[in-house]
Amino acid sequence: MKISGAKNAALPILASSLLGGECVITNVPRVVDVTTMCKLLNMMGAWVSVEDSRVVIHAEHIHSTEAPYDLVRKMRASVLVLGPLLARWGEATVSLPGGCAIGTRPVDLHLAGLTKLGAEVSVEHGYIRAKAARLTGARIYLDMPTVTGTENLMMAACLAEGTTLIENAAKEPEVIDLAASLIKRGARIVGAGSDVITIEGVHELRGMDHEVIPDRIEAGTFLIAGSITGGDVCVDRCLPRHLEAVTMKLREMGSKVNEEKESVRLKSVGRPNGLDVKTFTYPGFPTDMQAQMMALMCVSDGTSVISETIFESRFMHVPELCRMGADIKVDGHHAVVNGKATLTGAPVMASDLRASAGLILAGLAAEGETEVSRVYHLDRGYEHIEDKLRDLGATIRRVKAA
Ligand code: EPZ
């Protein structure tokens, strides 16, 4: 089955259109978060046209530099307009994103970095207010390699006066894809994908035509769908090197995993063996695959330990998996999973985007029917997941909430 474009690459690239020029962005996934970002840009006055997976944006003239609470609370990634607005328009008023099910999700490192670039930043009444006549290059050290923090600062630095160093930068493929799209527009960026990114400010950016990279988390989710059902699944239009941490673990669990240039095929070989996994920043095991991996561990042979080192409360799927008969004990950042031969179908509730994916995977393997409620979480980041799973042989349908 064909993998869609990466949501977490598309979102910063869409926001970067505020830096100027005509942006033609292709392979954009049709997911709710992308719709929300396009709505936000349009509300600011950008011209936005969406046709299937192709988005064209002109942000030559905007009439607002505000990202209101009722949009930002629906999608924290709206904070990604902060850097571009400041760099190109000298001001920004962005609602604090607030927390979500997986954690408090602070943006202190974004704000500290922008302050280093010369912005005047204040937080009042739940809003970030930032001003800067012109940003000036600076040396920024990130306490945490924050993904959207790195992206916000990289975009801001593109139009700053002088050179910016972002140290301890996030190395995710989505950061590299954003940098590649900015370089096409005349940005001078070196080192994206490494710990240190150097940006030489320029006066303006032109437009670009950019195809978003495939979604490594969607690809990983479907490979685990293959493993958890003892099946044989091939994901096409993906980049195997972006999936290495996941495919290595699936091999260790006993699956046969073959990689071609732009596809990965998983063939199950009996019941997977339990093992230990620790989430980490890229190229470590992605936290966005933690819930999906936990679902697989629930039916694996033996005991597994999964440690979540990135977010403080990303185990909301545990009680729901236990309702399906899973044997999981949470102790702080660790979950100990005693694998069982089968799970039983049950009504369960999704709490966040990746937890809902984990529950669906568990439902594919469970005996009997599983009903997952609040699947609006799922629609934020997966394009037509039930159609893609059905094409792979799953019995799955969307029903109207009672
Ligand atoms: C991005 O979120 C992704 N979202 C998340 O994907 C992903 O889980 C996360 O990176 C980690 O890989 C997008 O790219 C739109 P962080 P982000 O800033 O940037 C702490 C999904 O499912 N931190 O890298 O918000 C923070 O609390 C979503 O698609 C600070 O302390 O994550 C967390 O513990 C969920 N201060 C850690 O860093 C800050 O200023 C990593 O957060 C920023 C972050």
Short mmCIF file of C-alpha atoms in Angstrom, two decimals, residues 56-351:
data_model
loop_
_atom_site.label_atom_id
_atom_site.label_comp_id
_atom_site.label_asym_id
_atom_site.label_seq_id
_atom_site.Cartn_x
_atom_site.Cartn_y
_atom_site.Cartn_z
CA VAL A 56 -0.37 26.31 -3.49
CA ILE A 57 0.17 29.26 -1.13
CA HIS A 58 0.96 32.93 -1.76
CA ALA A 59 1.62 34.92 1.41
CA GLU A 60 2.85 38.14 -0.22
CA HIS A 61 0.23 40.17 1.63
CA ILE A 62 -1.33 39.13 4.91
CA HIS A 63 -3.69 41.17 7.07
CA SER A 64 -3.18 39.46 10.40
CA THR A 65 -0.20 38.18 12.36
CA GLU A 66 -2.37 36.44 14.93
CA ALA A 67 -2.91 32.71 15.52
CA PRO A 68 -6.04 32.58 17.71
CA TYR A 69 -6.62 30.21 20.63
CA ASP A 70 -9.55 28.36 19.09
CA LEU A 71 -7.32 27.19 16.20
CA VAL A 72 -4.08 26.67 18.15
CA ARG A 73 -5.82 24.57 20.81
CA LYS A 74 -6.92 22.20 18.03
CA MET A 75 -3.41 21.90 16.69
CA ARG A 76 -0.30 22.80 18.70
CA ALA A 77 1.79 22.80 15.53
CA SER A 78 0.19 26.20 14.80
CA VAL A 79 3.07 27.51 16.94
CA LEU A 80 5.15 26.98 13.77
CA VAL A 81 3.85 30.29 12.35
CA LEU A 82 5.70 32.15 15.12
CA GLY A 83 9.18 32.09 13.56
CA PRO A 84 8.12 32.99 9.99
CA LEU A 85 5.79 35.80 11.13
CA LEU A 86 8.53 37.36 13.24
CA ALA A 87 11.16 37.02 10.52
CA ARG A 88 9.08 38.44 7.67
CA TRP A 89 6.52 40.71 9.38
CA GLY A 90 8.36 41.71 12.56
CA GLU A 91 5.54 40.72 14.88
CA ALA A 92 3.42 37.75 15.94
CA THR A 93 0.64 37.04 18.41
CA VAL A 94 0.25 33.30 18.85
CA SER A 95 -1.88 31.58 21.44
CA LEU A 96 0.09 29.36 23.80
CA PRO A 97 -0.56 25.85 22.47
CA GLY A 98 -1.46 24.42 25.85
CA GLY A 99 -0.93 20.81 26.76
CA CYS A 100 -2.50 17.70 25.34
CA ALA A 101 -3.04 14.09 26.42
CA ILE A 102 0.64 13.21 26.10
CA GLY A 103 2.14 16.04 28.09
CA THR A 104 2.37 19.73 29.03
CA ARG A 105 4.12 20.44 25.72
CA PRO A 106 5.94 23.67 26.74
CA VAL A 107 7.40 26.03 24.10
CA ASP A 108 9.94 27.72 26.38
CA LEU A 109 12.85 26.69 24.15
CA HIS A 110 11.15 28.23 21.09
CA LEU A 111 10.73 31.55 22.99
CA ALA A 112 14.25 31.52 24.47
CA GLY A 113 15.71 31.00 20.99
CA LEU A 114 13.65 33.81 19.43
CA THR A 115 14.73 36.11 22.27
CA LYS A 116 18.35 35.22 21.49
CA LEU A 117 17.62 36.28 17.88
CA GLY A 118 16.64 39.70 19.21
CA ALA A 119 12.87 39.39 19.50
CA GLU A 120 10.98 40.98 22.38
CA VAL A 121 8.81 38.15 23.66
CA SER A 122 6.13 38.33 26.34
CA VAL A 123 3.46 35.87 27.43
CA GLU A 124 0.21 37.34 28.68
CA HIS A 125 -3.40 36.19 28.89
CA GLY A 126 -2.47 32.88 27.26
CA TYR A 127 -0.86 34.52 24.24
CA ILE A 128 2.74 34.82 23.07
CA ARG A 129 3.40 38.35 21.83
CA ALA A 130 6.65 38.80 19.93
CA LYS A 131 8.13 41.80 18.13
CA ALA A 132 11.39 42.43 16.28
CA ALA A 133 12.30 45.18 13.81
CA ARG A 134 14.87 42.79 12.33
CA LEU A 135 16.13 39.57 13.86
CA THR A 136 19.89 39.25 14.27
CA GLY A 137 21.83 35.99 14.01
CA ALA A 138 22.87 34.35 17.28
CA ARG A 139 24.31 31.18 18.75
CA ILE A 140 21.44 29.15 20.24
CA TYR A 141 21.87 26.03 22.36
CA LEU A 142 18.72 23.94 22.78
CA ASP A 143 18.44 22.19 26.19
CA MET A 144 16.26 19.57 24.42
CA PRO A 145 16.51 18.76 20.68
CA THR A 146 12.93 20.00 20.19
CA VAL A 147 11.60 19.23 16.71
CA THR A 148 9.24 22.16 16.17
CA GLY A 149 11.56 24.37 18.22
CA THR A 150 14.40 23.64 15.78
CA GLU A 151 12.03 24.26 12.85
CA ASN A 152 10.68 27.56 14.26
CA LEU A 153 14.19 28.90 14.90
CA MET A 154 15.55 27.72 11.56
CA MET A 155 12.74 29.55 9.73
CA ALA A 156 13.22 32.70 11.82
CA ALA A 157 17.00 32.67 11.21
CA CYS A 158 16.56 32.50 7.40
CA LEU A 159 15.78 36.25 7.24
CA ALA A 160 17.84 37.37 10.27
CA GLU A 161 20.83 39.70 9.90
CA GLY A 162 23.99 37.57 10.07
CA THR A 163 24.71 33.99 11.06
CA THR A 164 22.75 31.74 13.43
CA LEU A 165 23.96 28.48 14.96
CA ILE A 166 21.38 26.10 16.39
CA GLU A 167 23.21 23.63 18.62
CA ASN A 168 21.73 20.39 19.94
CA ALA A 169 19.27 20.71 17.05
CA ALA A 170 16.65 18.03 16.30
CA LYS A 171 17.85 15.63 13.55
CA GLU A 172 14.47 14.25 12.42
CA PRO A 173 13.95 13.70 8.65
CA GLU A 174 11.12 16.26 8.81
CA VAL A 175 13.65 18.94 9.88
CA ILE A 176 15.84 17.99 6.91
CA ASP A 177 12.85 18.18 4.55
CA LEU A 178 11.94 21.67 5.80
CA ALA A 179 15.56 22.79 5.33
CA ALA A 180 15.60 21.34 1.79
CA SER A 181 12.44 23.29 0.90
CA LEU A 182 13.94 26.53 2.34
CA ILE A 183 17.25 26.06 0.48
CA LYS A 184 15.26 25.82 -2.80
CA ARG A 185 13.99 29.33 -2.00
CA GLY A 186 17.46 30.82 -1.50
CA ALA A 187 17.92 30.16 2.21
CA ARG A 188 21.49 29.44 3.24
CA ILE A 189 21.33 26.47 5.61
CA VAL A 190 24.09 23.97 6.36
CA GLY A 191 23.96 20.99 8.72
CA ALA A 192 20.24 20.13 8.85
CA GLY A 193 20.04 16.55 10.18
CA SER A 194 23.11 17.03 12.37
CA ASP A 195 23.47 18.44 15.90
CA VAL A 196 24.49 21.87 14.62
CA ILE A 197 22.59 23.82 11.96
CA THR A 198 24.18 27.01 10.57
CA ILE A 199 21.92 29.57 8.88
CA GLU A 200 23.24 32.62 7.03
CA GLY A 201 20.44 35.20 6.94
CA VAL A 202 19.32 36.54 3.52
CA HIS A 203 17.06 39.46 2.58
CA GLU A 204 14.19 37.52 1.13
CA LEU A 205 13.09 34.06 0.04
CA ARG A 206 11.55 33.24 -3.33
CA GLY A 207 8.91 30.58 -3.88
CA MET A 208 9.47 26.86 -4.45
CA ASP A 209 8.00 23.63 -5.73
CA HIS A 210 8.54 20.90 -3.12
CA GLU A 211 7.38 17.31 -2.68
CA VAL A 212 6.97 16.32 0.98
CA ILE A 213 8.82 13.18 2.15
CA PRO A 214 6.79 10.04 2.90
CA ASP A 215 5.41 9.58 6.41
CA ARG A 216 7.76 7.22 8.31
CA ILE A 217 5.28 6.89 11.19
CA GLU A 218 2.44 5.81 8.89
CA ALA A 219 4.83 3.31 7.26
CA GLY A 220 5.88 1.94 10.67
CA THR A 221 2.25 1.69 11.74
CA PHE A 222 1.37 -0.48 8.73
CA LEU A 223 4.42 -2.72 9.18
CA ILE A 224 3.28 -3.40 12.75
CA ALA A 225 -0.23 -4.09 11.38
CA GLY A 226 1.41 -6.85 9.33
CA SER A 227 3.33 -8.25 12.28
CA ILE A 228 0.49 -8.12 14.83
CA THR A 229 -1.80 -10.11 12.49
CA GLY A 230 0.88 -12.63 11.46
CA GLY A 231 0.57 -11.24 7.95
CA ASP A 232 2.69 -10.16 5.00
CA VAL A 233 2.63 -6.40 4.27
CA CYS A 234 4.51 -4.27 1.75
CA VAL A 235 4.58 -0.49 2.22
CA ASP A 236 5.44 1.45 -0.97
CA ARG A 237 6.61 5.00 -1.56
CA CYS A 238 8.49 5.11 1.75
CA LEU A 239 12.16 5.80 2.58
CA PRO A 240 13.53 2.70 4.38
CA ARG A 241 16.44 4.59 5.95
CA HIS A 242 13.92 6.78 7.86
CA LEU A 243 12.43 3.63 9.39
CA GLU A 244 15.60 1.90 10.52
CA ALA A 245 14.94 1.97 14.29
CA VAL A 246 11.50 0.39 13.73
CA THR A 247 12.56 -2.23 11.14
CA MET A 248 15.55 -3.27 13.28
CA LYS A 249 13.23 -3.92 16.24
CA LEU A 250 10.74 -5.83 14.07
CA ARG A 251 13.59 -8.06 12.81
CA GLU A 252 14.74 -8.62 16.40
CA MET A 253 11.17 -9.72 17.21
CA GLY A 254 11.43 -12.38 14.51
CA SER A 255 9.83 -10.89 11.38
CA LYS A 256 11.46 -11.12 7.96
CA VAL A 257 11.90 -7.51 6.76
CA ASN A 258 13.16 -6.76 3.24
CA GLU A 259 13.99 -3.28 1.99
CA GLU A 260 13.96 -2.03 -1.60
CA LYS A 261 14.76 1.52 -2.73
CA GLU A 262 11.35 2.93 -1.86
CA SER A 263 9.54 0.09 -0.15
CA VAL A 264 9.71 -2.19 2.88
CA ARG A 265 8.12 -5.64 3.07
CA LEU A 266 7.43 -7.44 6.36
CA LYS A 267 6.67 -11.18 6.46
CA SER A 268 5.66 -12.60 9.83
CA VAL A 269 7.45 -15.74 10.99
CA GLY A 270 5.34 -17.17 13.83
CA ARG A 271 4.51 -15.17 16.95
CA PRO A 272 6.83 -12.17 17.60
CA ASN A 273 9.23 -12.42 20.54
CA GLY A 274 9.01 -9.79 23.29
CA LEU A 275 11.91 -7.34 23.63
CA ASP A 276 12.81 -4.01 25.21
CA VAL A 277 12.35 -0.65 23.48
CA LYS A 278 13.33 2.86 24.59
CA THR A 279 11.97 5.86 22.70
CA PHE A 280 14.51 8.49 21.78
CA THR A 281 15.09 11.43 19.46
CA TYR A 282 15.98 10.54 15.85
CA PRO A 283 17.61 8.24 14.83
CA GLY A 284 16.39 6.45 17.99
CA PHE A 285 13.08 4.60 18.23
CA PRO A 286 10.38 7.24 17.58
CA THR A 287 8.05 8.16 20.43
CA ASP A 288 5.31 8.41 17.76
CA MET A 289 5.64 4.62 17.30
CA GLN A 290 5.51 3.77 21.03
CA ALA A 291 1.78 3.00 21.28
CA GLN A 292 1.86 0.90 18.11
CA MET A 293 4.88 -1.09 19.37
CA MET A 294 3.20 -1.61 22.74
CA ALA A 295 0.17 -3.14 20.98
CA LEU A 296 2.53 -5.61 19.26
CA MET A 297 4.26 -6.43 22.55
CA CYS A 298 0.84 -7.29 24.06
CA VAL A 299 0.59 -10.36 21.78
CA SER A 300 4.32 -11.17 21.66
CA ASP A 301 5.92 -14.18 23.31
CA GLY A 302 7.58 -13.20 26.61
CA THR A 303 7.99 -10.01 28.62
CA SER A 304 8.81 -6.62 27.08
CA VAL A 305 9.68 -3.29 28.63
CA ILE A 306 8.93 -0.07 26.76
CA SER A 307 10.44 3.17 28.11
CA GLU A 308 9.04 6.53 27.03
CA THR A 309 11.83 9.09 27.44
CA ILE A 310 10.34 11.98 25.43
CA PHE A 311 6.89 12.74 26.85
CA GLU A 312 5.77 12.59 30.47
CA SER A 313 2.38 10.94 30.00
CA ARG A 314 2.29 9.03 26.76
CA PHE A 315 0.80 5.82 28.24
CA MET A 316 -2.90 6.75 27.94
CA HIS A 317 -3.44 3.73 25.69
CA VAL A 318 -2.42 1.32 28.49
CA PRO A 319 -5.77 1.11 30.36
CA GLU A 320 -7.56 0.71 27.04
CA LEU A 321 -5.27 -2.15 25.95
CA CYS A 322 -5.83 -3.76 29.37
CA ARG A 323 -9.58 -3.70 28.68
CA MET A 324 -8.74 -5.96 25.73
CA GLY A 325 -6.99 -8.41 28.06
CA ALA A 326 -3.44 -7.08 27.79
CA ASP A 327 -1.16 -7.54 30.83
CA ILE A 328 0.68 -4.21 31.24
CA LYS A 329 2.07 -2.56 34.35
CA VAL A 330 3.19 1.07 34.21
CA ASP A 331 5.96 2.27 36.51
CA GLY A 332 6.79 5.91 35.77
CA HIS A 333 8.34 6.13 32.31
CA HIS A 334 8.41 2.35 31.89
CA ALA A 335 5.66 -0.09 30.94
CA VAL A 336 6.21 -3.82 31.53
CA VAL A 337 4.19 -5.90 29.06
CA ASN A 338 3.65 -9.64 29.59
CA GLY A 339 2.73 -10.89 26.13
CA LYS A 340 -0.38 -13.05 25.73
CA ALA A 341 -1.40 -15.33 22.89
CA THR A 342 -4.61 -13.43 22.26
CA LEU A 343 -6.45 -10.23 23.10
CA THR A 344 -10.23 -9.97 23.13
CA GLY A 345 -12.18 -7.31 21.27
CA ALA A 346 -13.78 -4.58 23.45
CA PRO A 347 -15.11 -1.03 23.25
CA VAL A 348 -12.09 1.27 23.86
CA MET A 349 -11.46 5.02 23.75
CA ALA A 350 -8.72 6.87 21.88
CA SER A 351 -6.95 9.65 23.79
#
